[in-house]
């Protein structure tokens, strides 16, 4: 709670946050922008899709990540999307794709560099985001694509604690409390599981020509993640590499499903995953003396004993 209070205060009262920017016609077609304090030059941009088991996702969950990356000179756009039962997986992918389009075409108005856009997804958001990315690549390989953004505009994709083969996860989620009947309703029925499983999709003949269009894909996963097994990220990276995509995996020993996204940023100090993301994003900066190069270690928001206590009672 001490950490959440500080993050909520930042979310509602910081001048760096632009909340609920409209990107589409649906009620949930909104995104939050986190703007760095430095206004010199165009900034690299992260389009972020938060998790929430496809049911409780909300753009505000990205406030901590947005804050930490904004401290490193990166604009963050946290894309909201319809949750179940307001929408099913097809609606979620459509919303996220539309949000990415908005970022690609409008971020320069907020000081962002339209030539340096990166896509980040966490948990269910990692699954939705990579589905949107792969679907766009498949469309671009066909004829008559009239979409308003291109896969070539995304410099890299970062997936945090995601699941990429739904066929392997149905029983696992059922045992964890996301019951089969609900999960299949979210995914539009059992026959659609393959259609929304990126690891399976890239092996199909219709998608093989699309794989080379994908940007560098970098996945992060904790070895003690019980919500989505780390084997999901490993298998997806293996499949991508076998089909000619550039893909890498970072495994974090002993980290749980929420450690990488929540507890570690709350700890302050040097966050290994965020530093990895920032180093990739800033690797193309021409000005190596930019503000982000001297960012001090983040301030701790929660005492360690509280984080350990929370870890003991967390179902994730």
CSV table of C-alpha atoms in Angstrom, one decimal:
chain,number,residue,atom,x,y,z
A,1,UNK,CA,0.0,0.0,0.0
A,2,UNK,CA,2.8,2.6,0.7
A,3,UNK,CA,4.1,2.0,-2.8
A,4,UNK,CA,0.7,2.1,-4.5
A,5,UNK,CA,-0.2,5.4,-2.8
A,6,UNK,CA,2.9,7.0,-4.2
A,7,UNK,CA,2.3,5.6,-7.7
A,8,UNK,CA,-1.4,6.6,-7.6
A,9,UNK,CA,-0.4,10.2,-6.6
A,10,UNK,CA,2.1,10.4,-9.4
A,11,UNK,CA,-0.5,9.0,-11.9
A,12,UNK,CA,-3.2,11.6,-11.0
A,13,UNK,CA,-1.1,14.7,-10.1
A,14,UNK,CA,2.2,14.5,-12.1
A,15,UNK,CA,2.5,17.1,-14.9
A,16,UNK,CA,4.4,14.3,-16.8
A,17,UNK,CA,1.2,12.2,-17.2
A,18,UNK,CA,-1.4,12.8,-20.0
A,19,UNK,CA,-4.3,10.6,-19.0
A,20,UNK,CA,-7.0,9.1,-21.3
A,21,UNK,CA,-5.9,10.4,-24.7
A,22,UNK,CA,-8.6,9.1,-27.1
A,23,UNK,CA,-7.4,6.8,-29.9
A,24,UNK,CA,-10.6,5.2,-31.2
A,25,UNK,CA,-14.4,5.1,-30.9
A,26,UNK,CA,-14.8,2.4,-28.2
A,27,UNK,CA,-15.1,3.5,-24.6
A,28,UNK,CA,-11.9,1.8,-23.7
A,29,UNK,CA,-10.0,3.2,-26.6
A,30,UNK,CA,-7.9,5.5,-24.4
A,31,UNK,CA,-4.2,5.6,-23.6
A,32,UNK,CA,-2.0,7.3,-21.1
A,33,UNK,CA,1.2,9.2,-22.0
A,34,UNK,CA,4.2,9.5,-19.7
A,35,UNK,CA,6.4,12.4,-20.9
A,36,UNK,CA,10.1,12.8,-19.8
A,37,UNK,CA,10.9,16.1,-18.0
A,38,UNK,CA,13.6,17.0,-20.6
A,39,UNK,CA,12.1,18.7,-23.7
A,40,UNK,CA,15.2,18.7,-25.8
A,41,UNK,CA,15.0,16.7,-29.0
A,42,UNK,CA,12.6,14.0,-30.1
A,43,UNK,CA,12.3,11.1,-27.6
A,44,UNK,CA,12.2,7.4,-28.2
A,45,UNK,CA,8.7,5.9,-27.6
A,46,UNK,CA,7.4,2.8,-26.0
A,47,UNK,CA,3.8,1.6,-26.7
A,48,UNK,CA,2.9,-0.5,-23.7
A,49,UNK,CA,0.1,-3.1,-23.3
A,50,UNK,CA,-0.5,-4.1,-19.7
A,51,UNK,CA,-1.7,-7.5,-18.5
A,52,UNK,CA,-4.7,-8.5,-16.4
A,53,UNK,CA,-5.7,-12.1,-17.5
A,54,UNK,CA,-7.7,-10.6,-20.4
A,55,UNK,CA,-10.3,-9.6,-17.8
A,56,UNK,CA,-8.9,-6.9,-15.5
A,57,UNK,CA,-6.4,-5.1,-17.7
A,58,UNK,CA,-6.3,-1.3,-17.3
A,59,UNK,CA,-3.9,1.3,-18.7
A,60,UNK,CA,-3.3,2.7,-15.2
A,61,UNK,CA,-1.5,-0.5,-14.3
A,62,UNK,CA,1.4,0.8,-16.4
A,63,UNK,CA,2.0,3.9,-14.2
A,64,UNK,CA,5.1,2.5,-12.5
A,65,UNK,CA,6.7,1.3,-15.7
A,66,UNK,CA,5.8,4.6,-17.4
A,67,UNK,CA,7.4,6.5,-14.6
A,68,UNK,CA,10.6,4.5,-14.6
A,69,UNK,CA,11.1,4.7,-18.4
A,70,UNK,CA,10.2,8.4,-18.5
A,71,UNK,CA,13.0,8.9,-16.0
A,72,UNK,CA,15.3,7.4,-18.7
A,73,UNK,CA,14.2,9.8,-21.4
A,74,UNK,CA,11.6,7.6,-23.0
A,75,UNK,CA,8.0,8.5,-23.8
A,76,UNK,CA,5.6,5.7,-22.8
A,77,UNK,CA,2.1,5.3,-24.2
A,78,UNK,CA,0.0,2.8,-22.1
A,79,UNK,CA,-2.7,1.5,-24.4
A,80,UNK,CA,-6.1,0.5,-22.9
A,81,UNK,CA,-8.3,-2.1,-24.5
A,82,UNK,CA,-11.6,-3.8,-24.1
A,83,UNK,CA,-11.6,-6.6,-21.4
A,84,UNK,CA,-13.8,-9.7,-21.3
A,85,UNK,CA,-16.8,-9.7,-21.2
A,86,UNK,CA,-16.9,-6.3,-22.9
A,87,UNK,CA,-14.9,-7.8,-25.7
A,88,UNK,CA,-13.2,-11.1,-26.7
A,89,UNK,CA,-9.7,-11.7,-27.8
A,90,UNK,CA,-10.4,-10.5,-31.4
A,91,UNK,CA,-11.6,-7.1,-30.0
A,92,UNK,CA,-8.6,-6.8,-27.7
A,93,UNK,CA,-6.1,-7.4,-30.6
A,94,UNK,CA,-8.1,-4.9,-32.8
A,95,UNK,CA,-8.0,-2.3,-30.0
A,96,UNK,CA,-4.3,-2.7,-29.4
A,97,UNK,CA,-3.5,-2.5,-33.1
A,98,UNK,CA,-5.5,0.7,-33.3
A,99,UNK,CA,-3.7,2.1,-30.3
A,100,UNK,CA,-0.3,1.3,-31.9
A,101,UNK,CA,-1.5,3.0,-35.1
A,102,UNK,CA,-2.3,6.2,-33.1
A,103,UNK,CA,1.1,6.2,-31.5
A,104,UNK,CA,2.9,5.7,-34.9
A,105,UNK,CA,0.9,8.5,-36.5
A,106,UNK,CA,0.5,11.0,-33.6
A,107,UNK,CA,3.4,10.7,-31.2
A,108,UNK,CA,5.4,13.5,-32.8
A,109,UNK,CA,2.8,15.9,-31.5
A,110,UNK,CA,3.9,14.9,-28.0
A,111,UNK,CA,7.7,15.1,-28.6
A,112,UNK,CA,8.1,11.5,-29.7
A,113,UNK,CA,10.3,10.2,-32.5
A,114,UNK,CA,8.1,8.3,-35.0
A,115,UNK,CA,11.2,6.5,-36.2
A,116,UNK,CA,12.0,5.1,-32.8
A,117,UNK,CA,8.9,3.2,-31.6
A,118,UNK,CA,9.1,0.1,-29.5
A,119,UNK,CA,6.3,-2.3,-28.4
A,120,UNK,CA,6.2,-3.7,-24.9
A,121,UNK,CA,3.6,-6.2,-23.5
A,122,UNK,CA,3.3,-7.8,-20.1
A,123,UNK,CA,1.5,-11.1,-19.2
A,124,UNK,CA,-1.8,-11.1,-21.2
A,125,UNK,CA,-0.8,-7.8,-22.7
A,126,UNK,CA,2.4,-9.5,-24.1
A,127,UNK,CA,0.1,-12.1,-25.8
A,128,UNK,CA,-2.3,-9.5,-27.2
A,129,UNK,CA,0.5,-7.2,-28.4
A,130,UNK,CA,2.4,-9.9,-30.3
A,131,UNK,CA,-0.8,-11.1,-31.8
A,132,UNK,CA,-1.4,-7.6,-33.1
A,133,UNK,CA,2.2,-7.4,-34.4
A,134,UNK,CA,2.0,-10.8,-36.2
A,135,UNK,CA,-1.4,-10.1,-37.6
A,136,UNK,CA,-0.2,-6.9,-39.1
A,137,UNK,CA,2.9,-8.6,-40.6
A,138,UNK,CA,0.6,-11.2,-42.2
A,139,UNK,CA,-1.7,-8.5,-43.6
A,140,UNK,CA,1.3,-6.7,-45.1
A,141,UNK,CA,2.3,-9.9,-46.9
A,142,UNK,CA,-1.1,-10.0,-48.6
A,143,UNK,CA,-2.7,-7.7,-51.1
A,144,UNK,CA,-4.6,-4.5,-50.4
A,145,UNK,CA,-3.4,-3.8,-46.9
A,146,UNK,CA,-4.9,-0.4,-46.0
A,147,UNK,CA,-3.9,-0.2,-42.3
A,148,UNK,CA,-2.5,3.0,-40.9
A,149,UNK,CA,0.7,1.5,-39.4
A,150,UNK,CA,3.4,-0.9,-40.5
A,151,UNK,CA,5.5,-3.5,-38.7
A,152,UNK,CA,8.6,-1.7,-40.1
A,153,UNK,CA,7.8,1.2,-37.7
A,154,UNK,CA,8.4,-1.0,-34.6
A,155,UNK,CA,12.1,-1.2,-33.8
A,156,UNK,CA,11.8,-4.0,-31.3
A,157,UNK,CA,9.2,-6.0,-29.3
A,158,UNK,CA,9.7,-6.7,-25.6
A,159,UNK,CA,7.5,-9.4,-24.0
A,160,UNK,CA,7.4,-9.7,-20.2
A,161,UNK,CA,6.1,-12.9,-18.6
A,162,UNK,CA,3.9,-13.7,-21.6
A,163,UNK,CA,2.1,-16.8,-22.9
A,164,UNK,CA,2.3,-17.6,-26.6
A,165,UNK,CA,0.8,-21.0,-27.1
A,166,UNK,CA,-2.8,-21.1,-25.7
A,167,UNK,CA,-3.2,-24.8,-26.6
A,168,UNK,CA,-0.6,-25.5,-23.8
A,169,UNK,CA,-2.2,-23.1,-21.3
A,170,UNK,CA,-5.9,-24.1,-21.2
A,171,UNK,CA,-5.4,-26.8,-18.5
A,172,UNK,CA,-2.7,-24.8,-16.7
A,173,UNK,CA,-5.0,-21.8,-16.4
A,174,UNK,CA,-7.9,-24.0,-15.3
A,175,UNK,CA,-5.8,-25.3,-12.4
A,176,UNK,CA,-4.8,-21.8,-11.5
A,177,UNK,CA,-8.4,-20.5,-11.3
A,178,UNK,CA,-9.0,-19.1,-14.8
A,179,UNK,CA,-11.5,-21.8,-15.6
A,180,UNK,CA,-11.7,-23.5,-19.0
A,181,UNK,CA,-15.2,-22.3,-19.8
A,182,UNK,CA,-14.3,-18.7,-19.1
A,183,UNK,CA,-11.0,-18.9,-20.9
A,184,UNK,CA,-12.5,-20.4,-24.0
A,185,UNK,CA,-15.2,-17.7,-24.0
A,186,UNK,CA,-12.4,-15.1,-23.9
A,187,UNK,CA,-10.6,-16.8,-26.8
A,188,UNK,CA,-13.8,-17.2,-28.9
A,189,UNK,CA,-13.9,-21.0,-28.6
A,190,UNK,CA,-11.6,-23.9,-28.7
A,191,UNK,CA,-11.3,-23.7,-32.5
A,192,UNK,CA,-9.8,-20.2,-32.2
A,193,UNK,CA,-7.0,-21.2,-29.8
A,194,UNK,CA,-4.6,-21.9,-32.7
A,195,UNK,CA,-5.5,-18.7,-34.4
A,196,UNK,CA,-4.5,-16.7,-31.4
A,197,UNK,CA,-1.4,-18.7,-30.5
A,198,UNK,CA,1.6,-16.8,-32.0
A,199,UNK,CA,4.0,-19.8,-31.5
A,200,UNK,CA,1.6,-22.0,-33.6
A,201,UNK,CA,0.8,-19.3,-36.1
A,202,UNK,CA,4.4,-18.7,-37.2
A,203,UNK,CA,4.7,-22.4,-38.2
A,204,UNK,CA,1.8,-22.2,-40.6
A,205,UNK,CA,2.5,-21.7,-44.3
A,206,UNK,CA,0.3,-18.6,-44.5
A,207,UNK,CA,2.5,-16.8,-41.9
A,208,UNK,CA,6.0,-18.0,-42.9
A,209,UNK,CA,6.6,-15.1,-45.3
A,210,UNK,CA,5.5,-12.7,-42.5
A,211,UNK,CA,8.1,-13.8,-39.9
A,212,UNK,CA,11.0,-12.0,-41.6
A,213,UNK,CA,9.1,-8.8,-41.3
A,214,UNK,CA,9.0,-9.0,-37.5
A,215,UNK,CA,11.3,-6.7,-35.5
A,216,UNK,CA,13.8,-8.0,-33.0
A,217,UNK,CA,11.8,-9.9,-30.3
A,218,UNK,CA,13.2,-9.9,-26.8
A,219,UNK,CA,11.4,-11.9,-24.1
A,220,UNK,CA,11.8,-11.7,-20.3
A,221,UNK,CA,10.5,-14.3,-17.8
A,222,UNK,CA,11.1,-15.3,-14.2
A,223,UNK,CA,12.1,-18.9,-13.5
A,224,UNK,CA,9.7,-19.0,-10.5
A,225,UNK,CA,6.7,-17.7,-12.5
A,226,UNK,CA,3.7,-20.0,-11.6
A,227,UNK,CA,1.0,-18.0,-13.5
A,228,UNK,CA,2.6,-18.5,-16.9
A,229,UNK,CA,5.5,-21.0,-17.0
A,230,UNK,CA,8.9,-19.6,-18.3
A,231,UNK,CA,8.8,-22.5,-20.8
A,232,UNK,CA,6.3,-20.5,-22.8
A,233,UNK,CA,8.9,-17.8,-23.6
A,234,UNK,CA,11.6,-20.4,-24.2
A,235,UNK,CA,9.4,-22.3,-26.7
A,236,UNK,CA,8.4,-19.1,-28.5
A,237,UNK,CA,11.9,-17.9,-28.9
A,238,UNK,CA,13.0,-21.3,-30.2
A,239,UNK,CA,10.2,-21.3,-32.8
A,240,UNK,CA,11.0,-17.7,-33.9
A,241,UNK,CA,14.7,-18.5,-34.3
A,242,UNK,CA,13.9,-21.7,-36.3
A,243,UNK,CA,11.8,-19.6,-38.7
A,244,UNK,CA,14.4,-16.9,-39.3
A,245,UNK,CA,13.4,-14.2,-36.8
A,246,UNK,CA,15.8,-12.4,-34.5
A,247,UNK,CA,14.8,-13.4,-31.0
A,248,UNK,CA,16.4,-13.4,-27.6
A,249,UNK,CA,15.3,-14.6,-24.1
A,250,UNK,CA,16.3,-13.3,-20.7
A,251,UNK,CA,15.5,-15.6,-17.7
A,252,UNK,CA,15.6,-14.1,-14.2
A,253,UNK,CA,16.4,-16.7,-11.5
A,254,UNK,CA,13.8,-16.9,-8.7
A,255,UNK,CA,11.6,-14.1,-10.1
A,256,UNK,CA,7.8,-14.6,-10.0
A,257,UNK,CA,5.1,-13.5,-12.5
A,258,UNK,CA,4.8,-10.0,-10.9
A,259,UNK,CA,8.4,-9.5,-9.7
A,260,UNK,CA,9.7,-8.1,-13.0
A,261,UNK,CA,6.8,-5.7,-13.5
A,262,UNK,CA,5.9,-4.7,-10.0
A,263,UNK,CA,8.1,-5.7,-7.1
A,264,UNK,CA,11.5,-4.9,-8.7
A,265,UNK,CA,10.5,-1.4,-9.8
A,266,UNK,CA,9.1,-0.8,-6.3
A,267,UNK,CA,12.5,-1.8,-4.8
A,268,UNK,CA,14.2,1.1,-6.6
A,269,UNK,CA,17.9,0.9,-7.3
A,270,UNK,CA,19.1,-0.6,-10.6
A,271,UNK,CA,16.3,-2.7,-12.2
A,272,UNK,CA,18.0,-5.3,-14.5
A,273,UNK,CA,15.0,-5.7,-16.8
A,274,UNK,CA,14.3,-2.0,-17.2
A,275,UNK,CA,18.0,-1.3,-17.7
A,276,UNK,CA,18.1,-3.9,-20.5
A,277,UNK,CA,15.0,-2.4,-22.2
A,278,UNK,CA,16.5,1.1,-21.9
A,279,UNK,CA,19.9,0.0,-23.2
A,280,UNK,CA,18.3,-1.5,-26.4
A,281,UNK,CA,16.2,1.6,-26.9
A,282,UNK,CA,19.0,4.1,-26.4
A,283,UNK,CA,21.6,2.0,-28.3
A,284,UNK,CA,20.7,4.0,-31.4
A,285,UNK,CA,21.0,7.4,-29.8
A,286,UNK,CA,23.3,9.7,-31.6
A,287,UNK,CA,23.9,11.9,-28.5
A,288,UNK,CA,25.6,9.6,-26.0
A,289,UNK,CA,25.7,12.4,-23.5
A,290,UNK,CA,21.9,12.5,-23.3
A,291,UNK,CA,20.1,12.9,-20.0
A,292,UNK,CA,19.2,9.2,-19.8
A,293,UNK,CA,22.9,8.2,-19.6
A,294,UNK,CA,23.2,9.8,-16.1
A,295,UNK,CA,19.9,8.7,-14.5
A,296,UNK,CA,20.4,8.1,-10.8
A,297,UNK,CA,19.2,4.9,-9.2
A,298,UNK,CA,15.5,5.0,-8.6
A,299,UNK,CA,14.3,5.6,-5.0
A,300,UNK,CA,12.9,2.7,-3.1
A,301,UNK,CA,9.1,3.0,-2.7
A,302,UNK,CA,8.4,0.0,-0.4
A,303,UNK,CA,10.5,-1.6,2.4
A,304,UNK,CA,11.9,-5.0,1.5
A,305,UNK,CA,10.1,-6.8,4.4
A,306,UNK,CA,6.8,-5.6,3.0
A,307,UNK,CA,7.6,-6.9,-0.5
A,308,UNK,CA,8.6,-10.3,0.9
A,309,UNK,CA,5.4,-10.5,2.9
A,310,UNK,CA,3.4,-9.6,-0.2
A,311,UNK,CA,5.2,-12.3,-2.1
A,312,UNK,CA,4.2,-14.9,0.5
A,313,UNK,CA,0.5,-14.1,0.1
A,314,UNK,CA,0.3,-13.2,-3.6
A,315,UNK,CA,-1.5,-15.8,-5.7
A,316,UNK,CA,0.7,-15.0,-8.7
